[in-house]
Coordinates of C-alpha atoms in Angstrom, one line a residue:
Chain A
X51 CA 21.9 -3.4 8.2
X52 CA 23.5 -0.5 9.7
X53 CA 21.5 2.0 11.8
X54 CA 20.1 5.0 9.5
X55 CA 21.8 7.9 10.2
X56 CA 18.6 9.9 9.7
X57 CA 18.4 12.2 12.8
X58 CA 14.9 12.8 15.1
X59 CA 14.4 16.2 14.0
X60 CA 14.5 15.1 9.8
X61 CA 12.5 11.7 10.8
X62 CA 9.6 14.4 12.0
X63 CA 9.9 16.3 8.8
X64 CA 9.5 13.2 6.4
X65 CA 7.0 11.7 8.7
X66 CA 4.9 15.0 8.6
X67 CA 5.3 15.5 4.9
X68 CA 4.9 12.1 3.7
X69 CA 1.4 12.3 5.9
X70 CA 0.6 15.5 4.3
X71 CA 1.1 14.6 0.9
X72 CA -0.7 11.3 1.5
X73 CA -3.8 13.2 3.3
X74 CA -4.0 15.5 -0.1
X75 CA -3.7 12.6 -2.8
X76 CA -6.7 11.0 -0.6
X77 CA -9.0 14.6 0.0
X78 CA -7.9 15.8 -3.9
X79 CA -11.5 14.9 -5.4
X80 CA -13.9 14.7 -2.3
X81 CA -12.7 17.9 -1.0
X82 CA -12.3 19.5 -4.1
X83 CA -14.3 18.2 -7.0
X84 CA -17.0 16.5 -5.3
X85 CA -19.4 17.8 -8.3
X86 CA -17.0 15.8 -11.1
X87 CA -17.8 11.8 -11.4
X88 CA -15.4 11.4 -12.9
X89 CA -11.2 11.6 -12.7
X90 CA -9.6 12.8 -16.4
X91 CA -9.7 9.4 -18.7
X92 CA -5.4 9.6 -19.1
X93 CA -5.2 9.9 -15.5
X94 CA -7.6 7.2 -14.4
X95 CA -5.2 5.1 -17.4
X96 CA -2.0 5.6 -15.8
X97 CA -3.1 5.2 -12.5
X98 CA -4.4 2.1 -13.2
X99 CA -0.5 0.7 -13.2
X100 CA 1.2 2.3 -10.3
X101 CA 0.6 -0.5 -8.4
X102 CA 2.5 -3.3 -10.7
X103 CA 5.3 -1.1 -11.1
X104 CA 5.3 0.2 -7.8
X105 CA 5.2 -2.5 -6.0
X106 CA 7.5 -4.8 -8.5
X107 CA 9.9 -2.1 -8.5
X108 CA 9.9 -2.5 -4.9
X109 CA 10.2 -6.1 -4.9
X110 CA 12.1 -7.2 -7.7
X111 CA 15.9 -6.2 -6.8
X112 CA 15.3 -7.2 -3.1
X113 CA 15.1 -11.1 -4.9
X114 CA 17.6 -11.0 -6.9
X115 CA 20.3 -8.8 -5.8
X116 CA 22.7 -10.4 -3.4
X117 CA 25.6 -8.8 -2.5
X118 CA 25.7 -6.3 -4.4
X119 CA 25.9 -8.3 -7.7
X120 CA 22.3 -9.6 -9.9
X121 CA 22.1 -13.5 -8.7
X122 CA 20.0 -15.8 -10.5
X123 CA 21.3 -19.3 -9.4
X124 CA 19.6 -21.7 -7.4
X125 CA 22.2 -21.0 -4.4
X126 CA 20.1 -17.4 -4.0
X127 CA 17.7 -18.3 -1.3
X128 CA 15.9 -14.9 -1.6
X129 CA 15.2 -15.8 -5.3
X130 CA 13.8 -19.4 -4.0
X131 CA 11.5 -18.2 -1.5
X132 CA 10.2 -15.3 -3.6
X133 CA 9.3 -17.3 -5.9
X134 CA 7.4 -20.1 -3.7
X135 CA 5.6 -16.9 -1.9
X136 CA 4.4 -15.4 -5.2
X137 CA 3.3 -19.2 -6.1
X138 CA 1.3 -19.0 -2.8
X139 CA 0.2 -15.4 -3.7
X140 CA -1.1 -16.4 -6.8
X141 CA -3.2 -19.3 -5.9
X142 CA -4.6 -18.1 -2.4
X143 CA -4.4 -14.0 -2.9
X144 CA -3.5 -14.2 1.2
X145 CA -1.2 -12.2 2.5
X146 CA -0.7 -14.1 5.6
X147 CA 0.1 -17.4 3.8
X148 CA 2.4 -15.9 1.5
X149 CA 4.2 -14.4 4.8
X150 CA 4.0 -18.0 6.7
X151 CA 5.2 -19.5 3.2
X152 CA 8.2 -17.3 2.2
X153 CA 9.2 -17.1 5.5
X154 CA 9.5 -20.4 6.7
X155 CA 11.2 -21.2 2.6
X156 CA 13.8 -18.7 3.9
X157 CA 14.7 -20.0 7.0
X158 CA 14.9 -23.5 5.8
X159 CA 16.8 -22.4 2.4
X160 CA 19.5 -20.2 4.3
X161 CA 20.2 -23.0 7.0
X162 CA 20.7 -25.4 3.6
X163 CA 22.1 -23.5 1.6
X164 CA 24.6 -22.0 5.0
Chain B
X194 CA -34.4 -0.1 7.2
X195 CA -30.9 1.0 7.8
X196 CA -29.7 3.4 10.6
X197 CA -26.5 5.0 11.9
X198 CA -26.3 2.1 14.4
X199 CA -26.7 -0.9 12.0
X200 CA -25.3 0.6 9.2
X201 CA -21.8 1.5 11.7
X202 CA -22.3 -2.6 12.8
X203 CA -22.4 -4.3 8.8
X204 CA -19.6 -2.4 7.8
X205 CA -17.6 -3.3 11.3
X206 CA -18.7 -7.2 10.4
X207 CA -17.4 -6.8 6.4
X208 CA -13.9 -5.5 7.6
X209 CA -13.8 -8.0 10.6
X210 CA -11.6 -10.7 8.4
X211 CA -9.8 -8.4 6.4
X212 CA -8.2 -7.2 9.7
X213 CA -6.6 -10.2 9.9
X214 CA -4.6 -9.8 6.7
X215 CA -3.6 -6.4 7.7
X216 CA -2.1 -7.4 11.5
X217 CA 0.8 -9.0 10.1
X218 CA 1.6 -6.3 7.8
X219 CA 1.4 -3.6 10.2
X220 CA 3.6 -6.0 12.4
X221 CA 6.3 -6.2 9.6
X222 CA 6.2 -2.2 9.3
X223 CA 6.5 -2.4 13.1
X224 CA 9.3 -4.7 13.1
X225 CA 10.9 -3.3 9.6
X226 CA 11.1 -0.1 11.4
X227 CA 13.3 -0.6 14.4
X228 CA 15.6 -2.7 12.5
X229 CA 16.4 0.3 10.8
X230 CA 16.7 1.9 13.6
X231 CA 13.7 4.5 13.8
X232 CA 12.9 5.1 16.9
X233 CA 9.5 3.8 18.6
X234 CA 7.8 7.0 18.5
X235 CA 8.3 8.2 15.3
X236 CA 7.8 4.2 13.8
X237 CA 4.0 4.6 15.6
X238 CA 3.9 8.3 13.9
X239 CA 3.9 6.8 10.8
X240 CA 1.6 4.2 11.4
X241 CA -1.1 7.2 12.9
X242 CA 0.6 10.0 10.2
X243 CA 1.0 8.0 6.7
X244 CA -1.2 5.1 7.7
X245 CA -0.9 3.4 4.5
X246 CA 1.2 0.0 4.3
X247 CA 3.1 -0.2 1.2
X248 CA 4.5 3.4 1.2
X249 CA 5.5 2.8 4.8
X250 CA 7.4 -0.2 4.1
X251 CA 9.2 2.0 1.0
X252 CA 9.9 5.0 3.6
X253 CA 11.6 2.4 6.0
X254 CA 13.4 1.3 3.5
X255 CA 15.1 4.0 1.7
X256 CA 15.0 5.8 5.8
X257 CA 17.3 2.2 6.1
X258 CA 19.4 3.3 3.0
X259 CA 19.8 6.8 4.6
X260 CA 18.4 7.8 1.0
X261 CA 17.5 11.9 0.7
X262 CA 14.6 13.1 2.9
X263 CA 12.8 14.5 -0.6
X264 CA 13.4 10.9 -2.0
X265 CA 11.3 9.5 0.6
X266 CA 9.0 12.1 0.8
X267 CA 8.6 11.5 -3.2
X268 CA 8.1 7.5 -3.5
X269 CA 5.7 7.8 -0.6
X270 CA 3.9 9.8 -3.4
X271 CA 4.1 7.9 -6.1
X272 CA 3.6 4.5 -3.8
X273 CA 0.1 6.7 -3.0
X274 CA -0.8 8.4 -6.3
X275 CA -3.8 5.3 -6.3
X276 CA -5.5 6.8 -3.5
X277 CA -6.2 9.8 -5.9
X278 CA -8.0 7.2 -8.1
X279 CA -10.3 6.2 -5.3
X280 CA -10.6 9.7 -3.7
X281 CA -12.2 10.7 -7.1
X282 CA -14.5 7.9 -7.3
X283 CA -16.0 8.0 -3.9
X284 CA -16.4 12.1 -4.1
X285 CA -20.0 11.7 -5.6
X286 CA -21.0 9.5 -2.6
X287 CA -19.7 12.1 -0.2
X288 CA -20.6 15.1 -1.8
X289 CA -23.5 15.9 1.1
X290 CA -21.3 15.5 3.8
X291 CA -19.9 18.5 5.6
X292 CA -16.6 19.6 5.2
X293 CA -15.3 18.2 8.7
X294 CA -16.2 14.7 7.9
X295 CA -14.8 15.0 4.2
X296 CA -11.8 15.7 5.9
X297 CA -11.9 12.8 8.5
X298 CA -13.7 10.4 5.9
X299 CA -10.1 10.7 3.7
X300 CA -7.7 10.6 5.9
X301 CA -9.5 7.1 6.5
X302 CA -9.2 6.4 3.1
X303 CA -7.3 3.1 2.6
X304 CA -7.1 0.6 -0.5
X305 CA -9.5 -2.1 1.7
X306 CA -11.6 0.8 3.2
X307 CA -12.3 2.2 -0.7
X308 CA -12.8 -1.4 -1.7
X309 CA -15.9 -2.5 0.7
X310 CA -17.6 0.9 1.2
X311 CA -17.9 1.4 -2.6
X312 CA -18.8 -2.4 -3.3
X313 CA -21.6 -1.3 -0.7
X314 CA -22.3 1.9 -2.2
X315 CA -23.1 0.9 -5.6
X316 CA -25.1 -2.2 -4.1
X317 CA -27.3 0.0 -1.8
X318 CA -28.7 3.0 -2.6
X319 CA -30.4 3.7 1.3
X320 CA -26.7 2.8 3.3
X321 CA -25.7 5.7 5.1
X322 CA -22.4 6.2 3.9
X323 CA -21.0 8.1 6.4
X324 CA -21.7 5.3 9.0
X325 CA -21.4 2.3 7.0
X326 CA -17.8 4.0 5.8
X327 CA -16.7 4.9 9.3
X328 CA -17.8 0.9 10.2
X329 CA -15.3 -0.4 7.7
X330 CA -12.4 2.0 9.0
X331 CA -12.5 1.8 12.2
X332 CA -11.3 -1.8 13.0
X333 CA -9.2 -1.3 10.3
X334 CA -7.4 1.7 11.7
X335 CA -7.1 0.1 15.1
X336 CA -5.5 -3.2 14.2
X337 CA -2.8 -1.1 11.9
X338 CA -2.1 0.5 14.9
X339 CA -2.0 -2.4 17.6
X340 CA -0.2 -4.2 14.9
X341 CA 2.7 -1.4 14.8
X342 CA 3.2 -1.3 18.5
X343 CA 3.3 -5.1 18.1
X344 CA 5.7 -5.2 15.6
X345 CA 8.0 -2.7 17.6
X346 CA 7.7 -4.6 20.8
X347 CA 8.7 -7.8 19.0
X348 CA 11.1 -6.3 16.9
X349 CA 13.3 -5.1 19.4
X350 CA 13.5 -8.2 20.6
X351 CA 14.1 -11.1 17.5
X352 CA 17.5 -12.7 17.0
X353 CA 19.2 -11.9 13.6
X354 CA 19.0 -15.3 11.9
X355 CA 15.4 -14.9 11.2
X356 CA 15.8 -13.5 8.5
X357 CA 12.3 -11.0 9.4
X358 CA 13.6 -8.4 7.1
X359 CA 12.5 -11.0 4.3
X360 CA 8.9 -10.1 5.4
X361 CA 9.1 -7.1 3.7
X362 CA 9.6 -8.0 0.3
X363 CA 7.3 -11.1 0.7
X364 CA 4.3 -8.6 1.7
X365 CA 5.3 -6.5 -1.5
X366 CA 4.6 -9.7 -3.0
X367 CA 1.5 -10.7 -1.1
X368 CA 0.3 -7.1 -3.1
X369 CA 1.6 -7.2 -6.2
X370 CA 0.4 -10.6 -7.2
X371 CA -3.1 -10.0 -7.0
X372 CA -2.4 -6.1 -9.2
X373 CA -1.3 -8.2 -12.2
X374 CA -4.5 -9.5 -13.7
X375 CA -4.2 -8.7 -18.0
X376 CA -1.0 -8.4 -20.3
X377 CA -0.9 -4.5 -19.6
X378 CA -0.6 -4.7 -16.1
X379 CA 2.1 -7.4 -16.6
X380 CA 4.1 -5.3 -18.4
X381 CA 4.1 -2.5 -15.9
X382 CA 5.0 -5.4 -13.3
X383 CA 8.0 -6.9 -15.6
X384 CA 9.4 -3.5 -16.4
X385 CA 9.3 -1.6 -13.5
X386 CA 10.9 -4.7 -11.9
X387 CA 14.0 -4.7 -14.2
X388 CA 14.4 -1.5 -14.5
X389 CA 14.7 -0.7 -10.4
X390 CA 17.2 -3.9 -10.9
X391 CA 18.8 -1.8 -13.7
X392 CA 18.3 1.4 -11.9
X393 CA 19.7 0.4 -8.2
X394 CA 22.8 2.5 -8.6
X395 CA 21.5 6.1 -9.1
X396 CA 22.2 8.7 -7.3
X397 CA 19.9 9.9 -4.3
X398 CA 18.4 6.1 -4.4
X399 CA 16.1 7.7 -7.8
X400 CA 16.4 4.1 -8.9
X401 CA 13.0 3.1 -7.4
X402 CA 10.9 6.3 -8.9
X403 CA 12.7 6.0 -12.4
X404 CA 11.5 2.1 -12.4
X405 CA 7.6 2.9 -11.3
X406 CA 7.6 5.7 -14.1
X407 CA 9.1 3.6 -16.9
X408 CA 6.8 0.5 -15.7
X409 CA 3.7 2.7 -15.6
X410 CA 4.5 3.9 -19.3
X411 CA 5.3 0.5 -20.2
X412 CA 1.6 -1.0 -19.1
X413 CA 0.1 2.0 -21.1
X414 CA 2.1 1.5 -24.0
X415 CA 0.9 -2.3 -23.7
X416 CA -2.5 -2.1 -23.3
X417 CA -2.3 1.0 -26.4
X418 CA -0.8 -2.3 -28.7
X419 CA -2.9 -4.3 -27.5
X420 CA -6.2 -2.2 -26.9
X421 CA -7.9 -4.2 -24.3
X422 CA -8.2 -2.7 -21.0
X423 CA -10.0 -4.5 -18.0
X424 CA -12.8 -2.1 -17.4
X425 CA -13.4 -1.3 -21.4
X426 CA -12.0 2.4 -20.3
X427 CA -9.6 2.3 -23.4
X428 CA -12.0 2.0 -26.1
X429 CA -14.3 4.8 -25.6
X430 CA -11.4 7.3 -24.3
X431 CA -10.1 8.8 -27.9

């Protein structure tokens, strides 16, 4: 992957303001409605998903985009080792042993597959 | 009877394993980092700055796709909304404290900090919960640091061929997996996936905020059909 072109002076901005944001979305209710004991029932709902769809969105084209295109065949390693990992994922819920897992699927996949 | 000391001590001895689930992610934001060529500095200012994992990872990535700063600044929202989730449910526990260590307890306030101290919480009413907290986060804060630095240090120095920017998406995985436990949250899973598939070609790189938006309507829309919800929340809230 190329270098980002993002320069020191913008990489301080986003850094800052990603922190910021972060900082309020975590002080919101003990800062500011410690005497509530509860969040809005809606919100609580829809928070309840940002995770999945976060965190799939995040994941999903990075397995089955290659080269620019959607790739669902076998010859994908990405698609191969994502799918072992989550396998490992499911059964153990260990983040290291899906790592060691997917990893080492990739390496041997890619040198198969050259 | 429980006192700063000991109550510091059991939450330090609770969060001793989970550190080492978090090294190697905080080593893959490390490494993820300098392969897109952030500099050191600012890849260990987001470690002490953001300090939370998954938007991190996002950040690098879009930083990677030399997406709009705003559009980084806005999935690290999104990515983070949860923490508003557990900010509100441990506000009761901290209401006593003083407004100085409100503001240090949240900044501290990570999914496996929230996920021990209020397991602790609701088990023990005497805990201080200030201490017991501050136990939890501590180690937990200092190996996502260590683990940064470690990550830069070996980053700079892997071979291409290792394929370590796989890591990422593996870690995402690591995550996700264990999110997705009824149909509803499927459903967010399955459709925010396709649709940041669908969505990869917007402009500004809006593809991955588009597919968490749809996916989160999606999981509400399912568990409205379906009217089960995990924590029997839906049935009592109309």
């Amino acid at each position: 992957m190329a270098p980002t072109t993002f320069d020191d002076a913008t990489l301080w901005v986003v850094i800052l303001a990603a922190g910021v944001v972060t900082y309020a979305l975590r002080l919101s209710f003990i800062a500011l409605f410690g005497r509530l004991d509860d969040v809005p029932e809606s919100v609580e709902r829809a928070l309840r998903f940002v995770p999945a769809a976060v965190l799939s969105a995040l994941v999903v084209p990075q397995l089955v985009v290659a080269d620019g295109a959607v790739s669902l065949s076998p010859t994908n390693p990405r698609l191969l080792a994502g799918a072992l990992a989550a396998a490992v994922a499911w059964r153990t819920e260990n983040i290291l042993a899906t790592l060691v897992v997917g990893m080492g699927a990739m390496l041997l996949l890619s040198a198969a597959l050259g | 009877m429980s006192s700063p000391r000991s109550d510091f001590l059991s939450g330090v001895r609770v969060a001793a394993p989970i550190t080492l689930g978090v090294f190697p992610f905080g080593m893959i934001a490390g490494v993820a980092a300098v392969g897109v060529g952030i500099p050191a500095v600012q890849t260990l200012a987001m470690s002490v700055v953001i300090f939370a994992g998954a938007s991190q990872l996002a950040a690098i990535e879009l930083i990677g796709r030399n997406a709009p700063a705003a559009v980084v600044v806005l999935t690290v929202l999104v990515i983070n909304l949860r923490h508003v989730m557990y900010s509100a449910s441990l506000a009761p526990h901290f209401r006593r404290q003083s407004a100085r260590w409100k503001g240090l307890l949240a900044y501290l306030l990570v999914d496996q900090v929230y996920a021990l101290s209020i397991l602790e919480f609701e088990n023990d009413e005497e805990t201080s919960r200030r201490w017991y907290y501050l136990g939890v986060a501590t180690p937990l804060w200092l190996t996502w640091q260590t683990a940064t630095v470690v990550g830069i240090i070996f980053g700079a120095r892997t071979p291409e061929g290792w394929h370590l920017e796989f890591a990422v998406p593996l870690v995402f995985l690591a995550v996700l997996v264990p999110a997705v436990t009824d149909r509803a949250t499927a459903a967010a899973a399955l459709v925010g996936g396709a649709v940041a598939v669908v969505a990869a070609g917007l402009p500004y790189n809006l593809g991955l905020i588009v597919a968490a938006v749809v996916g989160i309507g999606a999981g509400l829309a399912v568990e409205r059909a379906t009217g089960v919800s995990t924590d029997g929340a839906a049935g009592e809230a109309e």
